[in-house]
Coordinates of C-alpha atoms and ligand atoms in Angstrom, one line a residue:
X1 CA 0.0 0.0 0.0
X2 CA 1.4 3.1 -0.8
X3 CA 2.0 6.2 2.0
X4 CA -1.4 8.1 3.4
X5 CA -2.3 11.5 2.6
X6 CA 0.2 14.0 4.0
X7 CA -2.5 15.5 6.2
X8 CA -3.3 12.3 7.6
X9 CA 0.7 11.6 8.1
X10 CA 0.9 15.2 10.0
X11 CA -2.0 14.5 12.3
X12 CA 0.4 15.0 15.4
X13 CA 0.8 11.9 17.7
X14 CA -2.0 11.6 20.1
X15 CA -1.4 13.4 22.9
X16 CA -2.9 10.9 26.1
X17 CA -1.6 7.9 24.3
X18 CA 0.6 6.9 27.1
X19 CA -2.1 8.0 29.8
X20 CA -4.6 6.0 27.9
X21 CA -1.6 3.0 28.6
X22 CA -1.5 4.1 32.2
X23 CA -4.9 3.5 33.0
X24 CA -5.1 0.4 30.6
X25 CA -2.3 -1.2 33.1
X26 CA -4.2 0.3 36.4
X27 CA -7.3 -1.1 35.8
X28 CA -6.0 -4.5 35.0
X29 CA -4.2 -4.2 38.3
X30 CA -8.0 -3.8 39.4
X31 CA -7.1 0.1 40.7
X32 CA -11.1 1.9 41.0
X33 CA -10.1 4.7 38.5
X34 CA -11.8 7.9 39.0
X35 CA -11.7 9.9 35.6
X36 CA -12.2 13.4 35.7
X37 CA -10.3 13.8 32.0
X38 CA -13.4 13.2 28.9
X39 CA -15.4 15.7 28.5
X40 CA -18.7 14.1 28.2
X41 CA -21.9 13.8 30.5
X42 CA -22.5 10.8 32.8
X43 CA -25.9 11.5 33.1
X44 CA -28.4 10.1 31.1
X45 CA -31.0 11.9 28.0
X46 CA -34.0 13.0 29.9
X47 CA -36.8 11.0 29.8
X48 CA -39.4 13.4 27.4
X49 CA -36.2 13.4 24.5
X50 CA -36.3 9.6 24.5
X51 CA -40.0 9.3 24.7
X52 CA -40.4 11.5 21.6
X53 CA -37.2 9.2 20.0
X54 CA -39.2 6.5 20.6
X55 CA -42.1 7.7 19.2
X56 CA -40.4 9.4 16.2
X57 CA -38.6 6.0 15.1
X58 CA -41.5 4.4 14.1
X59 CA -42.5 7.1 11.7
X60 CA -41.4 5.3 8.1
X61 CA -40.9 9.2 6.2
X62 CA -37.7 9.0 9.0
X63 CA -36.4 5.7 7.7
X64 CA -35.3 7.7 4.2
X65 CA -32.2 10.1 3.2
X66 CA -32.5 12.9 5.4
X67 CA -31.9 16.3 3.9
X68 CA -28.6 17.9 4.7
X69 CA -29.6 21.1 6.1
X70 CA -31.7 19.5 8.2
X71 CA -35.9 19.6 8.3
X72 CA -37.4 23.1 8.7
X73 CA -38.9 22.1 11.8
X74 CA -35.7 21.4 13.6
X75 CA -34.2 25.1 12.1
X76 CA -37.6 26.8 13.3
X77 CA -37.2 24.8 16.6
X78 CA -33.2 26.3 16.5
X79 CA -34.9 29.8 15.3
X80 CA -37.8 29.7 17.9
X81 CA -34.7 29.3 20.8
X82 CA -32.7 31.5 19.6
X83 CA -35.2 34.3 19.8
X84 CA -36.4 33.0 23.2
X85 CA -33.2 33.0 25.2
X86 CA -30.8 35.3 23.0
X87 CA -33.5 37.5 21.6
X88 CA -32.1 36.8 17.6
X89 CA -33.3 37.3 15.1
X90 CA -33.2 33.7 13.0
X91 CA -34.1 33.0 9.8
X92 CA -35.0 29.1 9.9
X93 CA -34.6 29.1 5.8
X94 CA -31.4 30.3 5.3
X95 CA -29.9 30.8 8.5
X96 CA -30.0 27.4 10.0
X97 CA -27.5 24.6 9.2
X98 CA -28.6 20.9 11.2
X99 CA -25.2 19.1 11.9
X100 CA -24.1 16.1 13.0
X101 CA -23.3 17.3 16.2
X102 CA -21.4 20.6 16.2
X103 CA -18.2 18.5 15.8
X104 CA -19.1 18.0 12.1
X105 CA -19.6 21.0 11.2
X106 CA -16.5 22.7 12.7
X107 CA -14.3 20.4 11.0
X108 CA -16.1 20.7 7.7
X109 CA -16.1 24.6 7.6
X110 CA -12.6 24.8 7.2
X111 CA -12.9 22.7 3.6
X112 CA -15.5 25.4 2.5
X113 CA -13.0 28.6 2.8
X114 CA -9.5 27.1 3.7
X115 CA -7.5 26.4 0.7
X116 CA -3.6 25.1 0.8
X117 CA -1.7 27.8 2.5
X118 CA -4.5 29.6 3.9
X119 CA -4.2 31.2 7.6
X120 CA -7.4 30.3 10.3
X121 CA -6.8 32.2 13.6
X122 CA -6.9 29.6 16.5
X123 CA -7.1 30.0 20.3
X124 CA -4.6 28.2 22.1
X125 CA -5.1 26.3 24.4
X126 CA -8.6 25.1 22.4
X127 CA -10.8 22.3 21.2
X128 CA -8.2 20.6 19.4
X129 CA -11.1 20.2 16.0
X130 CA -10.1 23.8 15.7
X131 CA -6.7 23.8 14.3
X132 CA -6.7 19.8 13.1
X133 CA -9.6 20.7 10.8
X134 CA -7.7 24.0 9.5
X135 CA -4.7 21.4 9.2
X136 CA -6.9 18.7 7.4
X137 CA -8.1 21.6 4.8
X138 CA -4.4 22.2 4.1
X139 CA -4.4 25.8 5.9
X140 CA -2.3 26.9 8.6
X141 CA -2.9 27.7 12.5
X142 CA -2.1 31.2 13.7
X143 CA -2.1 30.7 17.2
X144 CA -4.2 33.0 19.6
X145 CA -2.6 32.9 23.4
X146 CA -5.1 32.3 25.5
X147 CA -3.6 33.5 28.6
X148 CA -4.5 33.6 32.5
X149 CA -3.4 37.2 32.8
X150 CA -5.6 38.3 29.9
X151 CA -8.6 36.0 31.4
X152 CA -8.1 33.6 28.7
X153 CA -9.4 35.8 26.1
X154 CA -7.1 36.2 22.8
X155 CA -5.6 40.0 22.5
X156 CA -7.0 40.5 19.0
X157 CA -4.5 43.6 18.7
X158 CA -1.2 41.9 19.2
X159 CA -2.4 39.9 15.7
X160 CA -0.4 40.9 12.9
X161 CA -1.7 43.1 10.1
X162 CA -0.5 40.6 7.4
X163 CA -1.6 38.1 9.3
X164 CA -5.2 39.7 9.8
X165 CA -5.2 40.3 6.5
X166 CA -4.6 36.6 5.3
X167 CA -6.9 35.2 7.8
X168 CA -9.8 33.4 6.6
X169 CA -11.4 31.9 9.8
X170 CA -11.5 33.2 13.4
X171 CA -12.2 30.5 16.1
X172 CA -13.6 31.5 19.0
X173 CA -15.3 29.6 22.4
X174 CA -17.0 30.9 25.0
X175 CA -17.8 29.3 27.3
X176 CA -14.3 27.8 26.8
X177 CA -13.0 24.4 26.7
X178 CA -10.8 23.8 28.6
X179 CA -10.2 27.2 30.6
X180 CA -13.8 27.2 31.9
X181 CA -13.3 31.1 31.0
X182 CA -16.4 33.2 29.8
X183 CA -17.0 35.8 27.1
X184 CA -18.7 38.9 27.1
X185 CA -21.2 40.8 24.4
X186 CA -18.0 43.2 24.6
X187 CA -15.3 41.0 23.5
X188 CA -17.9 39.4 21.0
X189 CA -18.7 43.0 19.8
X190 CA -14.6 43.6 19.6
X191 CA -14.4 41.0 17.3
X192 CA -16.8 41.5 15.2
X193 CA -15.4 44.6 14.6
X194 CA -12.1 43.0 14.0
X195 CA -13.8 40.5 11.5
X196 CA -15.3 43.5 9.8
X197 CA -12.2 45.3 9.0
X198 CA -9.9 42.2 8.0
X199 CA -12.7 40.3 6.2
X200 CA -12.6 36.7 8.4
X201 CA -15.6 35.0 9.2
X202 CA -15.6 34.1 12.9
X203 CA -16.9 30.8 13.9
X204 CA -18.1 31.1 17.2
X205 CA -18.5 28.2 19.1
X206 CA -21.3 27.9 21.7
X207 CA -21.4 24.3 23.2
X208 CA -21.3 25.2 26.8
X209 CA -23.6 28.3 26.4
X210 CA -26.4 26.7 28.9
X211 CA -23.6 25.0 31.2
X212 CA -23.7 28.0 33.1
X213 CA -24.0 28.6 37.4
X214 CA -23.7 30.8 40.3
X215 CA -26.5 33.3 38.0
X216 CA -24.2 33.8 35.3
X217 CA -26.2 33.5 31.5
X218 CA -24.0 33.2 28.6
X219 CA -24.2 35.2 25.7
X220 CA -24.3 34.3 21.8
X221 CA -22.7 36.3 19.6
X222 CA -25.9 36.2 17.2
X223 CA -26.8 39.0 20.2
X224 CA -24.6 41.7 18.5
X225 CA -25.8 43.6 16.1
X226 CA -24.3 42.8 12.5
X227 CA -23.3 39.3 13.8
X228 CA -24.7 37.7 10.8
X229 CA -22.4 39.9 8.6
X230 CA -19.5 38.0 9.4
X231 CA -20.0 35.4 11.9
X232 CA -22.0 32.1 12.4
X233 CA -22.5 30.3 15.4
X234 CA -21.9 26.3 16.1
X235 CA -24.4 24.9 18.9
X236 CA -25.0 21.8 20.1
X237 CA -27.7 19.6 21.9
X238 CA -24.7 17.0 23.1
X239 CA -23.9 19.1 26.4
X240 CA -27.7 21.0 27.8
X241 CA -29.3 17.3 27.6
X242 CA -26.6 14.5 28.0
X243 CA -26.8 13.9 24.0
X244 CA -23.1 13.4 22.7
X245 CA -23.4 9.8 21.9
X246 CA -26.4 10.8 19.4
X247 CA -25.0 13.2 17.2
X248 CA -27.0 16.6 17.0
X249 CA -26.0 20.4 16.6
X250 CA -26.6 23.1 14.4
X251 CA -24.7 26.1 12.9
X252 CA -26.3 29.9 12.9
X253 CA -25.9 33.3 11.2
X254 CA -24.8 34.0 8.1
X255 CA -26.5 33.4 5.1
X256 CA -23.9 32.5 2.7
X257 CA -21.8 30.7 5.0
X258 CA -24.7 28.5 6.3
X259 CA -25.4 28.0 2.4
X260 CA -21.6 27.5 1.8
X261 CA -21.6 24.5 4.6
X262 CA -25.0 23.2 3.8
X263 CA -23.7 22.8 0.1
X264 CA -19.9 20.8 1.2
X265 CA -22.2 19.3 3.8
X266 CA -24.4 17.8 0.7
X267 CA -21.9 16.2 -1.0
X268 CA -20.4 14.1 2.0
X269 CA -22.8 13.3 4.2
X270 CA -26.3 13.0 4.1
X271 CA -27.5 14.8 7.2
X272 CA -28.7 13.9 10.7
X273 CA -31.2 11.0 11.1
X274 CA -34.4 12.8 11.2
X275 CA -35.9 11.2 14.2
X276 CA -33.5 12.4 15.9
X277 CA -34.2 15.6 14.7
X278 CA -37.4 15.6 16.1
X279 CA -35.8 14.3 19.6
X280 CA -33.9 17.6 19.5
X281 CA -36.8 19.8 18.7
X282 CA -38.7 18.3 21.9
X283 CA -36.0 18.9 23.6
X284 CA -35.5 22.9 22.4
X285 CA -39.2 23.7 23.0
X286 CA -38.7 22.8 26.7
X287 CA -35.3 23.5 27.6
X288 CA -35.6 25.0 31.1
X289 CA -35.8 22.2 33.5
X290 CA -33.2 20.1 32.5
X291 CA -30.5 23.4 32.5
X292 CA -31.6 24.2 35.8
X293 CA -31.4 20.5 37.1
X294 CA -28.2 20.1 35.6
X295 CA -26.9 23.5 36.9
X296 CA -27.5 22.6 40.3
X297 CA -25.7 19.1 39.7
X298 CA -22.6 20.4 38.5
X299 CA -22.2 23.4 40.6
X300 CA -22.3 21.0 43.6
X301 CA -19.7 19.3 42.3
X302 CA -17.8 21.9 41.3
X303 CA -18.1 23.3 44.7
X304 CA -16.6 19.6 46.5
X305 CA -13.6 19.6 43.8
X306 CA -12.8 23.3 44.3
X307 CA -13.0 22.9 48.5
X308 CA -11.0 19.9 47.7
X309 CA -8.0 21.8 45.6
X310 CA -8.5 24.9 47.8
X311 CA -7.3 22.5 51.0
X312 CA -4.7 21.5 48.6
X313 CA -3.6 24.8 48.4
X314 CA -4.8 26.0 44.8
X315 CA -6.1 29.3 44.6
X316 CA -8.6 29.1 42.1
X317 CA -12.2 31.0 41.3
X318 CA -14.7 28.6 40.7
X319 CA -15.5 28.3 37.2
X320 CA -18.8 29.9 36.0
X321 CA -19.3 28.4 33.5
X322 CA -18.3 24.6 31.6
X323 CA -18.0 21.0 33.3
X324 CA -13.8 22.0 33.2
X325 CA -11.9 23.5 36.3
X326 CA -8.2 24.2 34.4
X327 CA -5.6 24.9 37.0
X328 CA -1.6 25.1 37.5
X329 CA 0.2 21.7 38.0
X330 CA 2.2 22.5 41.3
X331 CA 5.8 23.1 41.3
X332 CA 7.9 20.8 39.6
X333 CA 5.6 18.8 37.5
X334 CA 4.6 19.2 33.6
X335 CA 1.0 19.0 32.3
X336 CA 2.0 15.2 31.7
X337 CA 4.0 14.0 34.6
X338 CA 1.4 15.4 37.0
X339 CA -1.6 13.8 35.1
X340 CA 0.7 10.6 35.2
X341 CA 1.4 10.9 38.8
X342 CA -2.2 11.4 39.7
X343 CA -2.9 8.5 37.9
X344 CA -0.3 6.2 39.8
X345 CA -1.0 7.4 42.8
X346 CA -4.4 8.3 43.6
X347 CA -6.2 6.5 40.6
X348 CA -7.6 9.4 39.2
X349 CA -7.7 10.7 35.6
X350 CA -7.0 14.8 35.1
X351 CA -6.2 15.7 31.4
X352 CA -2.8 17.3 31.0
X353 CA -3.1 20.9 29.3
X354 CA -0.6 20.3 26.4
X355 CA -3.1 18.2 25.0
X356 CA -5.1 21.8 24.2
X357 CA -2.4 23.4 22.6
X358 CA 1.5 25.1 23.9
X359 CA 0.1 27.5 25.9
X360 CA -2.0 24.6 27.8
X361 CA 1.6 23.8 29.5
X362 CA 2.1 24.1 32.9
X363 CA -1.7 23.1 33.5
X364 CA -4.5 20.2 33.9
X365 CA -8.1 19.9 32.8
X366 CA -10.4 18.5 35.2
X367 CA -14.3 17.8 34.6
X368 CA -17.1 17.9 36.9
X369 CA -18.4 14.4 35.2
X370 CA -18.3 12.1 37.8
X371 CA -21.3 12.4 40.7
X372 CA -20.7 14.0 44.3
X373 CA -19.6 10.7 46.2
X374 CA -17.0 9.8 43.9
X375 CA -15.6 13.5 43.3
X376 CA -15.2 13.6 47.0
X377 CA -13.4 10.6 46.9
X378 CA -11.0 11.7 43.9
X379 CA -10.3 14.8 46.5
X380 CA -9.6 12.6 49.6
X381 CA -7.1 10.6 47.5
X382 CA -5.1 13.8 46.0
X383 CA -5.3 15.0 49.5
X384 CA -3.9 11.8 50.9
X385 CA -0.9 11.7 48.7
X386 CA -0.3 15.1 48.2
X387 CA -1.4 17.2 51.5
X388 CA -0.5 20.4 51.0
X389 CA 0.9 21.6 47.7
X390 CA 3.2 24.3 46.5
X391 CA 3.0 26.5 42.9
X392 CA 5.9 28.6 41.4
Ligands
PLP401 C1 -18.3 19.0 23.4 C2 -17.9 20.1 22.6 C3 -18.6 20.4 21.4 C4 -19.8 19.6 21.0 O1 -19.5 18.6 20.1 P1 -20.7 17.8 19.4 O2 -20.0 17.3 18.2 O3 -21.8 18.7 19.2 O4 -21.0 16.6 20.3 C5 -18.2 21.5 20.6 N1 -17.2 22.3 21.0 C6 -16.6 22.1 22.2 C7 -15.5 23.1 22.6 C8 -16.9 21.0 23.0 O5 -16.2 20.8 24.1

């Protein structure tokens, strides 16, 4: 067989491949691993979403080729929310895109305006889709620091002009995975103003917008006026109702970028299974008392692991937003031989920050996925082996 693709050959190595060998080996020493590292709900779909899935399967118009943009009731149902909790104005026909899960469709944008040599502007640390997709589409990452000192926010001035002016794609996450930092109609206004005068289309991505506690409401950046002008916006049913595993998101905003994505989208995949679909639009119509349950459940456990580090000696402000508390690794570790010794010691799973990007060095990713009993239990054991810790 001859060589793969070059983009598949510059995929770089994946990163938690010899954590992922570390817990392989404790578990068959029969350690009880705790793992605060994947990023993905441990509660189950509410009830009403898999009643109407239930339902919904037996209709045989389902069975058939979805289209790839999705059924106009699942964009009005997107529409409808949008207007209800953001106040935007959505136009289900050509301002809707239904993905399969948000995932999809941040990958695929990048093959409908990155050619070979192309320059995407990516946060760093980041969802890693970010800058593989840009990579996969033959462009090239500039990287956008996202440091603690600016609140993990990228300084859009310190880009350079030629590099603004190249730029095809700006990504940007708030609430953000993995810093747990949140963004503001200001920042979002900032860069749209940005986007304006360098001609990038910012993808905005809006996963954890209803993971969200302590009173804080997240904005979308379909809030600010001339949004649609240069941004869209990727959403996602995976995180508000414990959905990852079946695939449903959706992209908003601008016209001809939805169009552009709907029409790449059309020639590789044939859109989300349509009973699902209607799963999601049950779930849109009646959003609020599953985001408030789920608020309260992770806050509570975002409270026992933040007591937990605090005893430890971390100084941290508890997230407001996000299942992800990011912190320093204490003095004398990297991202990876902390997560490794975490691991061997205590039997718990933290993600190291490398694995998000350079600037995601020097710290770990922990999520609030596990329930209360077990977080405290991941806390007693760090506390055990570590007692009190120091930072540089
Ligand atoms: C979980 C997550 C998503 C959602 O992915 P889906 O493909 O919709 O399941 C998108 N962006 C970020 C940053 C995420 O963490």
């Amino acid at each position: 067989m001859k060589p793969e693709a070059k983009r598949i050959q510059n995929i770089p190595p994946y990163l938690f491949a010899r954590i992922e060998q570390k817990i392989e080996e404790a578990r068959e020493r029969g350690v009880d691993i705790i793992s605060l590292g994947i990023g993905d709900p441990d509660l189950p779909t509410p009830e009403f979403v898999i009643k109407e899935m239930a339902e919904q399967i037996k209709n045989p118009v389902h069975h058939q080729y979805p289209s790839s943009v999705g059924t106009l009731d699942f964009r009005k149902a997107v529409a409808a929310y949008y207007k209800r909790r953001f106040g935007a104005d959505i136009d289900p026909k050509t301002e809707v895109c239904t993905l399969i899960g948000s995932k999809e469709g941040i990958a695929n944008i990048n093959y409908c305006y990155v050619d070979p040599g192309d320059i995407n502007l990516v946060p760093d640390p980041g969802y890693p889709v970010y800058g593989i997709g840009t990579m996969l589409a033959g462009g090239e990452s500039y990287l956008m620091p996202l440091l603690e000192e600016n609140g993990f926010m990228p300084d859009l001035d310190a880009i350079p002009e030629e590099i603004a002016r190249k730029a095809k794609i700006m990504f940007l996450n708030y609430p953000n995975n993995p810093t747990g930092a949140i963004g503001s109609i200001e920042f979002f206004k900032k860069a749209i103003d940005f986007a304006k005068k360098y001609d990038i289309l910012i993808c905005h991505d809006a996963a954890y917008a209803e993971m969200t506690y302590d009173g804080y409401i997240a904005p979308s950046i379909m809030e600010v006026e001339g949004a649609k002008d240069v941004a869209i916006e990727f959403n996602s049913l995976s995180k508000p109702f414990n959905m990852t595993g079946w695939r449903i998101g959706f992209a908003v905003g601008n016209p001809k970028a939805i169009a552009t994505l709907a029409r790449y989208k059309s020639n590789v995949d044939s859109g989300a299974f349509q009973a699902i679909q209607y799963a999601g639009i049950a779930g849109l119509n009646d959003m609020e008392p599953t985001i408030e349950y789920l608020k309260t459940v992770y806050s509570a456990r975002r409270n026992i692991m933040l007591d937990g580090m605090s005893a430890m000696g971390w100084e941290l402000e508890k997230p407001k937003a996000t299942f992800y508390v990011w912190a320093k690794v204490p003095k004398g570790f990297t991202s990876e031989s902390f997560a490794e010794d975490v691991l061997e010691k205590c039997g718990v799973i933290i993600t190291p920050g490398n694995g998000y990007g350079t600037y995601g060095e020097g710290y770990f990713r922990a999520t609030l996925t596990v329930p209360e009993d077990r977080m405290a239990e991941a806390m007693e054991r760090m506390k055990k082996v570590y007692g009190k810790l120091e930072f540089e």
